[in-house]
Every structure is written in C-alpha cells, then in structure tokens.
C-alpha positions as CSV (number, residue, x, y, z in Angstrom):
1,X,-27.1,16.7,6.8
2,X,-30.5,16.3,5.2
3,X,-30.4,12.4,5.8
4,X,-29.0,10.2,8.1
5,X,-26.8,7.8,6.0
6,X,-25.2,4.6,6.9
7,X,-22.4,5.4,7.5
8,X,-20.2,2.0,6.0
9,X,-22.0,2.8,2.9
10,X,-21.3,6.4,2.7
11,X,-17.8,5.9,3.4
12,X,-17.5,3.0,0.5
13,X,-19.1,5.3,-1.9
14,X,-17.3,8.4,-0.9
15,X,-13.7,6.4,-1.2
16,X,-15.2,5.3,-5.1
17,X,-16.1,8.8,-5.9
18,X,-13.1,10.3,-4.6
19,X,-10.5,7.4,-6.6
20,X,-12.5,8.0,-9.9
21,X,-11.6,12.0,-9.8
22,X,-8.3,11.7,-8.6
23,X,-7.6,9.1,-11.7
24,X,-9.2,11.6,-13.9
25,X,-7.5,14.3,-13.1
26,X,-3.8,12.3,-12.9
27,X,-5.2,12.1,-16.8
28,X,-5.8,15.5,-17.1
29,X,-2.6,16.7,-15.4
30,X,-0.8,13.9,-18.2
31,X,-2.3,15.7,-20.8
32,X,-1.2,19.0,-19.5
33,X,2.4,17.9,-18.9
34,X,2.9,16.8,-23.2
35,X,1.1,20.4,-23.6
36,X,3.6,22.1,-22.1
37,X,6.4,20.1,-23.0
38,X,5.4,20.3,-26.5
39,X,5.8,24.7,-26.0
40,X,9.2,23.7,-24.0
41,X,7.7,25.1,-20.9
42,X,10.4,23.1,-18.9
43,X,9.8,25.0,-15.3
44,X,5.9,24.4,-15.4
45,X,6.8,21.0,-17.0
46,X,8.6,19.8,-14.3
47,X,5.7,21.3,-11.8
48,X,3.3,19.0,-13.3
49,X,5.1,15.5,-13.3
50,X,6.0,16.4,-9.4
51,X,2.1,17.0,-9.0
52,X,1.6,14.4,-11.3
53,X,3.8,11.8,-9.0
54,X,2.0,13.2,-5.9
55,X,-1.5,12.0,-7.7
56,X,0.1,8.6,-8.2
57,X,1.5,8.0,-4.4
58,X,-2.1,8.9,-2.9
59,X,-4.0,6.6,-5.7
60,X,-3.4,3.4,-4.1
61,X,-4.3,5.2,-0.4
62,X,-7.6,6.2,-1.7
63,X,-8.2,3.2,-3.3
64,X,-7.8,0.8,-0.6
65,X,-9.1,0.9,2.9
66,X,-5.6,-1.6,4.1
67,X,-3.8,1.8,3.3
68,X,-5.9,4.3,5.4
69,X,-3.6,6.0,7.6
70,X,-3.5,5.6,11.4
71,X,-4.2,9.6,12.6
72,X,-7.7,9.3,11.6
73,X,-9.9,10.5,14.7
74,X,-12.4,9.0,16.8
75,X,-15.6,10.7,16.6
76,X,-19.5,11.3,17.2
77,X,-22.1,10.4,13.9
78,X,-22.3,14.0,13.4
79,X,-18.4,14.6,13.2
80,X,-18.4,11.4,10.9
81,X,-20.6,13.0,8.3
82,X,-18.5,16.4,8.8
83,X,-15.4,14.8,7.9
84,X,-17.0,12.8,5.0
85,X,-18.4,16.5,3.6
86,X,-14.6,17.5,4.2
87,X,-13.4,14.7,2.4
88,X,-15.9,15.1,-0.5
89,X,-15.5,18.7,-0.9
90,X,-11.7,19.0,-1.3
91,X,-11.6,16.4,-4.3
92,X,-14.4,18.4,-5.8
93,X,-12.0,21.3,-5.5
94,X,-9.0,19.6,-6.8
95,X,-10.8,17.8,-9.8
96,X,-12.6,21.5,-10.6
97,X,-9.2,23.3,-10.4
98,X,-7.6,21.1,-12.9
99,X,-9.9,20.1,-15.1
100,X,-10.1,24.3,-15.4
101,X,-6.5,24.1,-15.7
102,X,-7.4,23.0,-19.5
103,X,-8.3,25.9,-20.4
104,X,-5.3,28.4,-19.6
105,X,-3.0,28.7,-22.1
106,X,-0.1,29.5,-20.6
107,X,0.6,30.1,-16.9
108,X,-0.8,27.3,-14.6
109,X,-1.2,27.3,-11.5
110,X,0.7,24.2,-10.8
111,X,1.4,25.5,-6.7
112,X,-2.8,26.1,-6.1
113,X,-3.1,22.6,-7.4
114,X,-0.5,21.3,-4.9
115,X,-2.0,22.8,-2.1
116,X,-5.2,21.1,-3.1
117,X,-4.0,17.9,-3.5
118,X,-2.3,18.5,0.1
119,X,-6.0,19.2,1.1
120,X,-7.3,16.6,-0.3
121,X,-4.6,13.8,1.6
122,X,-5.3,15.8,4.7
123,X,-9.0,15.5,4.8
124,X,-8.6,11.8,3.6
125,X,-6.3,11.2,6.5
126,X,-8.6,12.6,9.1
127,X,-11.5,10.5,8.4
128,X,-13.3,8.9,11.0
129,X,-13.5,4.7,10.9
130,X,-16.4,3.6,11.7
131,X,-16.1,2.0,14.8
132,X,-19.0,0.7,16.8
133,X,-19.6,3.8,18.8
134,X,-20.6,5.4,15.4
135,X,-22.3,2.2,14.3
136,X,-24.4,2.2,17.4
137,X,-25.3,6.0,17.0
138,X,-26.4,5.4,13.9
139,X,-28.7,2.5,15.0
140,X,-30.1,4.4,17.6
141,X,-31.3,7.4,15.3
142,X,-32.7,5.5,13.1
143,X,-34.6,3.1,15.2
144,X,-32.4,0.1,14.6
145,X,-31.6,0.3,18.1
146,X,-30.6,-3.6,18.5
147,X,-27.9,-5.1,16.6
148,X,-28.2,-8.8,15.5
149,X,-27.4,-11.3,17.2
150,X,-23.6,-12.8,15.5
151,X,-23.1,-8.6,15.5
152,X,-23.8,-8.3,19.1
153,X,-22.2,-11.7,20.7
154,X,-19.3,-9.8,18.5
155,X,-19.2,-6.7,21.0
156,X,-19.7,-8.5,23.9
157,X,-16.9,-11.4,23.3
158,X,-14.2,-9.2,21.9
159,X,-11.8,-7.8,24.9
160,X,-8.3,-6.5,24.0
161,X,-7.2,-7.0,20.4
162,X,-10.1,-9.0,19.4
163,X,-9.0,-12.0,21.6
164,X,-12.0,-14.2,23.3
165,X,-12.1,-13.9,26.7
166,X,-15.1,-15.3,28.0
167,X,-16.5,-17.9,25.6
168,X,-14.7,-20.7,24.0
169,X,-14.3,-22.0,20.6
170,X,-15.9,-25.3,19.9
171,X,-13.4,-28.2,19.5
172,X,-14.1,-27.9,15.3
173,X,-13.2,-24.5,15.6
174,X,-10.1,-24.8,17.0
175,X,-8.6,-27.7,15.7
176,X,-9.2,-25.3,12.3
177,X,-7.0,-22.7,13.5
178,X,-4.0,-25.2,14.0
179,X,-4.8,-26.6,10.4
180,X,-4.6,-22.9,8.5
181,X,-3.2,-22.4,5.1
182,X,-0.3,-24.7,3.9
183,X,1.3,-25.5,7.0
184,X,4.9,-25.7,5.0
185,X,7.8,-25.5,7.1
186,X,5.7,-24.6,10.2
187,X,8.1,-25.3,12.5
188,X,9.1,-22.6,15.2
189,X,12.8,-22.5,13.4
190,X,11.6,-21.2,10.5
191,X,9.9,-18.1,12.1
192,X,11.0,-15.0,12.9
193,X,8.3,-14.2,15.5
194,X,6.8,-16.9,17.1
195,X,3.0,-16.6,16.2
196,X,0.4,-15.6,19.1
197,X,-1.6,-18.9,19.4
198,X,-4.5,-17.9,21.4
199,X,-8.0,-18.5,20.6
200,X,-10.3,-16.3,18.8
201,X,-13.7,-15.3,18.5
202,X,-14.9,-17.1,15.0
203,X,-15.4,-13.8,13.1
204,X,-12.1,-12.7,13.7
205,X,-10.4,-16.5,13.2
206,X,-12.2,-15.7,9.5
207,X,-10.9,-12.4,8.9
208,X,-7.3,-13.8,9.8
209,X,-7.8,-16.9,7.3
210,X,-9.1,-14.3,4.7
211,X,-6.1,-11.9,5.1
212,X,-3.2,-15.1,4.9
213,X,-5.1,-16.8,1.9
214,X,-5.2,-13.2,0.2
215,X,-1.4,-13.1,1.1
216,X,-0.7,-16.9,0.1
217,X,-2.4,-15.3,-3.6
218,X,-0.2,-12.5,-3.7
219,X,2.6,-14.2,-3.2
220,X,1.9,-16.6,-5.5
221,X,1.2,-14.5,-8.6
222,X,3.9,-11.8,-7.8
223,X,7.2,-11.4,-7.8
224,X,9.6,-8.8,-5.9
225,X,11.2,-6.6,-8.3
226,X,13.4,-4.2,-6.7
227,X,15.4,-4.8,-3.0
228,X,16.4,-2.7,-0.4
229,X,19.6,-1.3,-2.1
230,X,17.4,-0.5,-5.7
231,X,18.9,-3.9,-7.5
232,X,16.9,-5.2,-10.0
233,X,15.8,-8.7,-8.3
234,X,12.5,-9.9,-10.8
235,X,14.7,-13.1,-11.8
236,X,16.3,-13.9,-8.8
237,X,15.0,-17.0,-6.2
238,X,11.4,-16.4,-5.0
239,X,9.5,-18.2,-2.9
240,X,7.2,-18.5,0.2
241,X,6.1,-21.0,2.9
242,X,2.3,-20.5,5.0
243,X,2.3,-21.8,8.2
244,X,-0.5,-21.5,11.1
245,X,-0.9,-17.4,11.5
246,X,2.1,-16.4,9.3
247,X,3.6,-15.9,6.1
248,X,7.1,-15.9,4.6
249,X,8.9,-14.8,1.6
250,X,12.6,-15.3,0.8
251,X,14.6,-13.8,-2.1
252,X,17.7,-15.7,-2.6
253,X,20.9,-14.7,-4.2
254,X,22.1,-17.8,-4.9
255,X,20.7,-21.1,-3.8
256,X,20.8,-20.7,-0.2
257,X,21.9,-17.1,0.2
258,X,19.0,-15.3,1.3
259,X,19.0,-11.4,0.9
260,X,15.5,-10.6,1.2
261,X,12.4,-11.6,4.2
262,X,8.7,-10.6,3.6
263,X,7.0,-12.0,7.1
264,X,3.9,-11.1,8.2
265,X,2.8,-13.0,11.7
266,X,-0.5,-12.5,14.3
267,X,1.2,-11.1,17.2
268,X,-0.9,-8.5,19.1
269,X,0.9,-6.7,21.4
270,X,-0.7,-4.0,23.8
271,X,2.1,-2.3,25.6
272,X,4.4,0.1,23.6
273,X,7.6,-0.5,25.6
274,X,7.2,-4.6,24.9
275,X,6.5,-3.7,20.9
276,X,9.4,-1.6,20.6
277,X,11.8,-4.0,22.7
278,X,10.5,-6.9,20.5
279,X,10.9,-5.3,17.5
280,X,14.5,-3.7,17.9
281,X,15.7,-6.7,19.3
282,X,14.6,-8.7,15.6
283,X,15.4,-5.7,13.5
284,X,19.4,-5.9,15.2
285,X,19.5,-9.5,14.6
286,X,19.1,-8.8,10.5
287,X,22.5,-9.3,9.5
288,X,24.4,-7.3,7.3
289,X,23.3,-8.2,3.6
290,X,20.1,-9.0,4.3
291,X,16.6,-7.1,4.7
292,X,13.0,-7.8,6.6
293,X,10.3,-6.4,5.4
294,X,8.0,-7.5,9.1
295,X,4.0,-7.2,9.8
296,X,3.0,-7.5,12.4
297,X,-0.8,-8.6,13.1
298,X,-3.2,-7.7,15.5
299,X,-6.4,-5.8,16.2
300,X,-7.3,-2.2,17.9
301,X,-4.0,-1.2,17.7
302,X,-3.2,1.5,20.6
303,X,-2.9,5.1,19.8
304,X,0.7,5.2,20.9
305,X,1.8,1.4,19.2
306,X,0.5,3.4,15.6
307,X,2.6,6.6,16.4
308,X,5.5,4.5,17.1
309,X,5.0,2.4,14.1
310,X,4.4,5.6,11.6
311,X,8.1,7.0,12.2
312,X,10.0,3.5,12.7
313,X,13.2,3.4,11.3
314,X,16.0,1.1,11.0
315,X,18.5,0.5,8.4
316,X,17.1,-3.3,7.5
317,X,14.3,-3.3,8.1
318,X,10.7,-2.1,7.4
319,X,7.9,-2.3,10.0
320,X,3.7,-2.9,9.5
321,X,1.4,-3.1,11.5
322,X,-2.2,-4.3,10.1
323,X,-5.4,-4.1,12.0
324,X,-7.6,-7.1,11.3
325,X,-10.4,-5.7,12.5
326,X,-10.4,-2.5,10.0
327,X,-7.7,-3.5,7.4
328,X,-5.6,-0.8,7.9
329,X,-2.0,-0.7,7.7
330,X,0.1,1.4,9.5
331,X,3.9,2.5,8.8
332,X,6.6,4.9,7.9
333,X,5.4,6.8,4.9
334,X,8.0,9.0,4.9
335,X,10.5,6.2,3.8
336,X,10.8,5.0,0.0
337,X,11.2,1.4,1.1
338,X,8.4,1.4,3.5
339,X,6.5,2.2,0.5
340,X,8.2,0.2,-1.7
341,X,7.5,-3.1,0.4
342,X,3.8,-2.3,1.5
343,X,2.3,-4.2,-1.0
344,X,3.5,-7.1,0.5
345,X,1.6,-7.1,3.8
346,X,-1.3,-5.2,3.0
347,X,-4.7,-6.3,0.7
348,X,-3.6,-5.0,-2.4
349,X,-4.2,-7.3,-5.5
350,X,-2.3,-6.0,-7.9
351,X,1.0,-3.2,-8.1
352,X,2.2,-1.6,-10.8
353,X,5.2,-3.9,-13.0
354,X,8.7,-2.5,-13.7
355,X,8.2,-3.1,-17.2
356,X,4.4,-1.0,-17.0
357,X,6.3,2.1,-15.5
358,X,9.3,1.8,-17.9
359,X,6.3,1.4,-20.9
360,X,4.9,4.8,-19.7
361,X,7.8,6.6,-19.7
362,X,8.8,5.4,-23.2
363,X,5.2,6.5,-24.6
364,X,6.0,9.9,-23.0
365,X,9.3,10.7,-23.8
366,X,9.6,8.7,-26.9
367,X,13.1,7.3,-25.7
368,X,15.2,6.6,-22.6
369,X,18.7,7.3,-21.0
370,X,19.9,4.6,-18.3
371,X,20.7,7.4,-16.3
372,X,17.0,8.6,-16.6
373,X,15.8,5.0,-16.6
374,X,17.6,4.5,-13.0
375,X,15.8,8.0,-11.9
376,X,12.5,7.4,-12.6
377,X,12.3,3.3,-11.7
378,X,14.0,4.2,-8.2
379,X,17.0,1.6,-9.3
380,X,20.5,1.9,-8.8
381,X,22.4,2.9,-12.5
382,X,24.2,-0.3,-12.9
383,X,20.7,-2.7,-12.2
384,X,19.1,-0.1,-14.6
385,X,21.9,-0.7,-17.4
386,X,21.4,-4.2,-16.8
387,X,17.8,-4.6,-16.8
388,X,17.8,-2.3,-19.9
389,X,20.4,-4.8,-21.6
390,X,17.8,-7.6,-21.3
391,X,15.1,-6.2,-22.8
392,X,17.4,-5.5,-25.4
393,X,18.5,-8.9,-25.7
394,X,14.9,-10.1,-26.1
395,X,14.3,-7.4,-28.6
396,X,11.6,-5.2,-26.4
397,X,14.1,-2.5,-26.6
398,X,16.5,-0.9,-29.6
399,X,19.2,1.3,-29.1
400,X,18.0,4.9,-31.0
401,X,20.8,7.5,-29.3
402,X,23.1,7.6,-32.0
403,X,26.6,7.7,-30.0
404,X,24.2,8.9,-26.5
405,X,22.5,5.7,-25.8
406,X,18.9,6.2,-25.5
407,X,16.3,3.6,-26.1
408,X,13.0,3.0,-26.8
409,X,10.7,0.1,-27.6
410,X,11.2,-2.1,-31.1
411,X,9.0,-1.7,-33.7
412,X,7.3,-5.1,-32.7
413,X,7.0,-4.3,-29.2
414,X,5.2,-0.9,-30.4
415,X,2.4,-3.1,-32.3
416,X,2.0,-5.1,-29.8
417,X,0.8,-2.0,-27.0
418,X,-0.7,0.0,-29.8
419,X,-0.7,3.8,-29.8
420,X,-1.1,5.6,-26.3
421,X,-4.1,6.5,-25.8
C-alpha cells in the first residue's frame, strides 16, 4: 500500500465501485444473450442467462452491507487492505473479461466468465469488517492514537452483545426504550419470542430504533408477493403490528386465517446449544399451513451461532440473524426461500416487483408461456395462470399464441414503458 487509508471509507468506496461494474456488466452480458439468440446460438444462449442470473443474485450482496456474509475473517490493517486489493482486482477481471467478450463473434467464453464471477463472490465474502481492532490500528499509524470520547465510552461500556454492563441509562433513556415504535398489540400473546428487555448502551438503543423504524417503512410500502409454496399472494391480507424491540407481519388467507409470519425480535443469545434449542422448539410449533419467516436480533454474533445459522433448515420456517452492530445478516443462502424472505429482515429499501421481472422478460422474449411464466417468477403453474389471467383482465396483457397461449403486453401497456432501452 502506498497510503494508509481509512479503512470505513475504503471499504464504502470499494462496495460502490465494485456494484457499478457488476451492473454494467449484467448489461453487457444482456446484450450478449439477444446477440446470440438473434444467431440461434441456443447452448451459449442458455450459458449467459445462467451467468446472467448469477450477476443478479450477488447484485443485492454487493450492494448492501445488511447482506455481507458471515465467513468474512478477522484480520490485522495490513490483511484488511490485502483483502480489499483482492476484492478490487477480481471485479476488474470480471468487468475486463466481459466487456472483451463484445468483441468475439462467435465462441464465448461463458465458463472463464463463471469462474470469475465465482472469484469475485469469494473475494467479496472474505472481506474483513472493520472491527475496532482494525479501527484502532489504523489510529495508531496514523497518529490518531485516541478515539473520541462517545467512540471510546463505546468500547469500554459494551460487554457481550452490545449489552451495558457497567453504566446505566438515565431514567429519559429508558423510559424511551419501553415507548419504541407503535407499540400495537404489544402484548406478550402476540409474540413469538418474547423480546430481550435489557438495557442498552444509548448508541446501540439508536441503532435498534433505526433498524425497527426502517422495518416499520418497509413494511408499510411493500407487500409479500410470493409464499412459501410459490402462490401468488400480492392481494391477499397484509399487515403488521410494532411493538417495543419487535416487528410482525401476517398474511392472511381469509379474515383470520393466517398463512404467512415475518417477525423479527432483539434477542441476543450467546450459547449455541440455547439458540438452537430455542429455535427448533418455535420452528416445530409452526403448524402445518402456515410459514415464519424469524430474525433474530442481536450484536457480535459468535462464530459458531453464524455457522449454525448459514445451513439452518426446517420445512416452515426461515431463520436470520442480524448484527446490529455491523448490519449484517446471516442465513441459509443455499435455500430459495431464505432468499426469497430476506428482504423482510434485512435494510433493503426496495426489491424487485413481480410485475418488473415479468416486464423484463416480455421486452426479451417478446411473449410468454404460463409454463415459462411459472419458471422464471419461481411460482407454482396454476398461481402463474392466474396471476397471468389478471393482467389480462385489466388489459396489461393480450393473448398473441394463436391456439399456444403466449402473451405479451397490450399495445397500451407498451406505450406506457416505451421501447427497452
């Protein structure tokens, strides 16, 4: 390293300059898919939209720190810059190689660019947080050497997830923790885990009031579109209650048959074999019908508690596990409804509608089976048939398969998103 950098701000900037390839080069490799679909190149065709989809799933890792993955390493200043370099370098390679990839006629290699991209989520994976060993390293070299003061009572208040040990919070203080968010249907029979009550040190009592209200917005400008079983669900029963440190979402079926629970809660736990027991014991107690999507809260997560959580599995249900302190979110990757339901717990603003993926398919392929419909929106045939059947009620959709049933979007519905660009 030439310079010692700080190293918050080189990781923001990094993350920024590492989205902004990867979203050009999910352009580029768009481009390259209607070029060789357009020579019928079906086998290198079919390469690209898998690497294409790959692009997509890391996007919203890169782009937010709540999805940073829990096998990142702990480290010295100098292994932090080393990883960064790491980091940097392999999404220079990966943008390089495809952007190149615009000049070969015929021939790409689609399996080079895959390994890249593997690269790339490897290196991004084992980046090092900046935790305050690293912070205080950095001070040192460059002759900060003392912290200020709110940063410093910080380190030396904070014991075991976070939680106060010493000092106490001024009666203001906590009578404000009791008071948080709505407080609707607060009552302990309305939760699912009882919330951890215990005081905390004012930075962290902010970062938990920041993360619920960001939550309370989220759930008040979104809607679930898909359940557990791939039903179409966007104009069923939704809605949520905030009580003091948690958060609840119910999808209903009917008026009082609830089939779907987004809760988040604060509830550290520091002892793998009381997690696990606590969890299993909830997850059984989901009855048959009926899925939880849980989050659990806390702060400086043990190593173990973050292995446990990445390869949780259970039939209804889908764990998280959010550090407060770093944002991250922690869970099963490998499953299609962990990643389904992640929005839901971590700081996200915005996900991608049903109707914005179906819109990009149709400007690509021009036109639509059910069966490809159900495919490509991860939705079971019959919700696909009759989400399709809507939109061609309300005249977003017409019917242009002749006898085979393929649609595409009405001649209105084209004017009003314009040409792809």
């Amino acid at each position: 390293m030439t310079a010692v950098e700080d190293p918050s701000e080189l990781r923001m900037r990094n993350r920024k300059i590492v989205q902004e390839q990867l979203e050009q080069a999910y352009n580029v490799v768009d481009g390259l898919i209607r070029k060789s679909y357009s020579r019928h190149d079906m086998e290198t065709t079919s390469l690209l939209r898998d690497l294409r989809t790959n692009i997509n799933n890391l996007l919203p890792e890169v782009r937010s720190s709540g999805l940073d993955t829990f096998h990142s390493r702990k480290g010295t200043l100098d292994a932090f810059y080393a990883a960064e370099d790491s980091f940097i370098a392999s999404s220079e390679s990966f943008y390089q190689a495809v952007t190149a990839s615009i000049e070969v006629e015929k021939d790409i290699d689609v399996f080079k660019l895959q390994q890249l991209l593997t690269a790339l989520q490897r290196n991004l994976r084992e980046r090092i947080p900046v935790s305050d060993d690293v912070a205080k390293e950095f001070n040192i070299r460059t002759g900060i050497g003392v912290v200020s003061e709110p940063v410093k009572e910080t380190f030396t208040t904070i014991g075991a997830f976070g939680i106060r040990k010493e000092d106490t919070i001024n009666a203001n203080t906590a009578s404000s923790s009791q008071s948080m968010g709505m407080s609707v249907g607060s009552s302990s029979s309305n939760v699912i885990i009882e919330p951890d009550g215990r005081e905390l040190t004012p930075y962290l009592l902010a970062d938990l009031y920041n993360y619920f209200n960001l939550l309370e917005q989220k759930y008040s400008t979104n809607h679930p579109e898909i359940s557990a079983t791939d039903v179409y669900i966007g104009d069923r029963k939704w809605d949520f209650e905030k009580g003091d440190r948690y958060l609840k979402g119910n999808i209903y079926d009917s008026l009082f048959s609830r089939t779907m629970i987004f809760y988040t809660v604060f509830k550290p736990y520091d002892d793998l074999k009381q997690i696990a027991g606590s969890i299993q014991k909830e997850a059984d107690k989901v009855p048959s019908g009926q899925y939880l999507s849980l989050c659990v809260v806390g702060v400086e997560w043990p190593e173990d508690i973050m292995n446990w959580a990445a390869s949780f599995f259970h039939l209804r249900m889908t764990l998280f596990i959010c550090d407060l302190g770093t944002g991250d979110l922690c869970f099963n990757k490998g499953l299609k409804l962990s990643n389904r339901f992640a929005f839901w717990h971590n700081r996200d603003q915005e996900m991608p509608r049903l109707y914005d993926r179906l819109l990009i398919l149709l400007q690509e392929y021009g036109s639509i089976s059910i069966i490809e419909a159900a495919k490509e929106l991860e939705l079971e045939q019959k919700s696909a048939a009759e989400y399709i059947k809507k939109l061609l009620k309300a005249g977003v959709l017409v019917d242009v398969g002749f006898g085979e049933h393929k649609y595409a979007l009405s001649v209105s519905e084209l004017k009003k998103v314009g040409p792809k660009e």
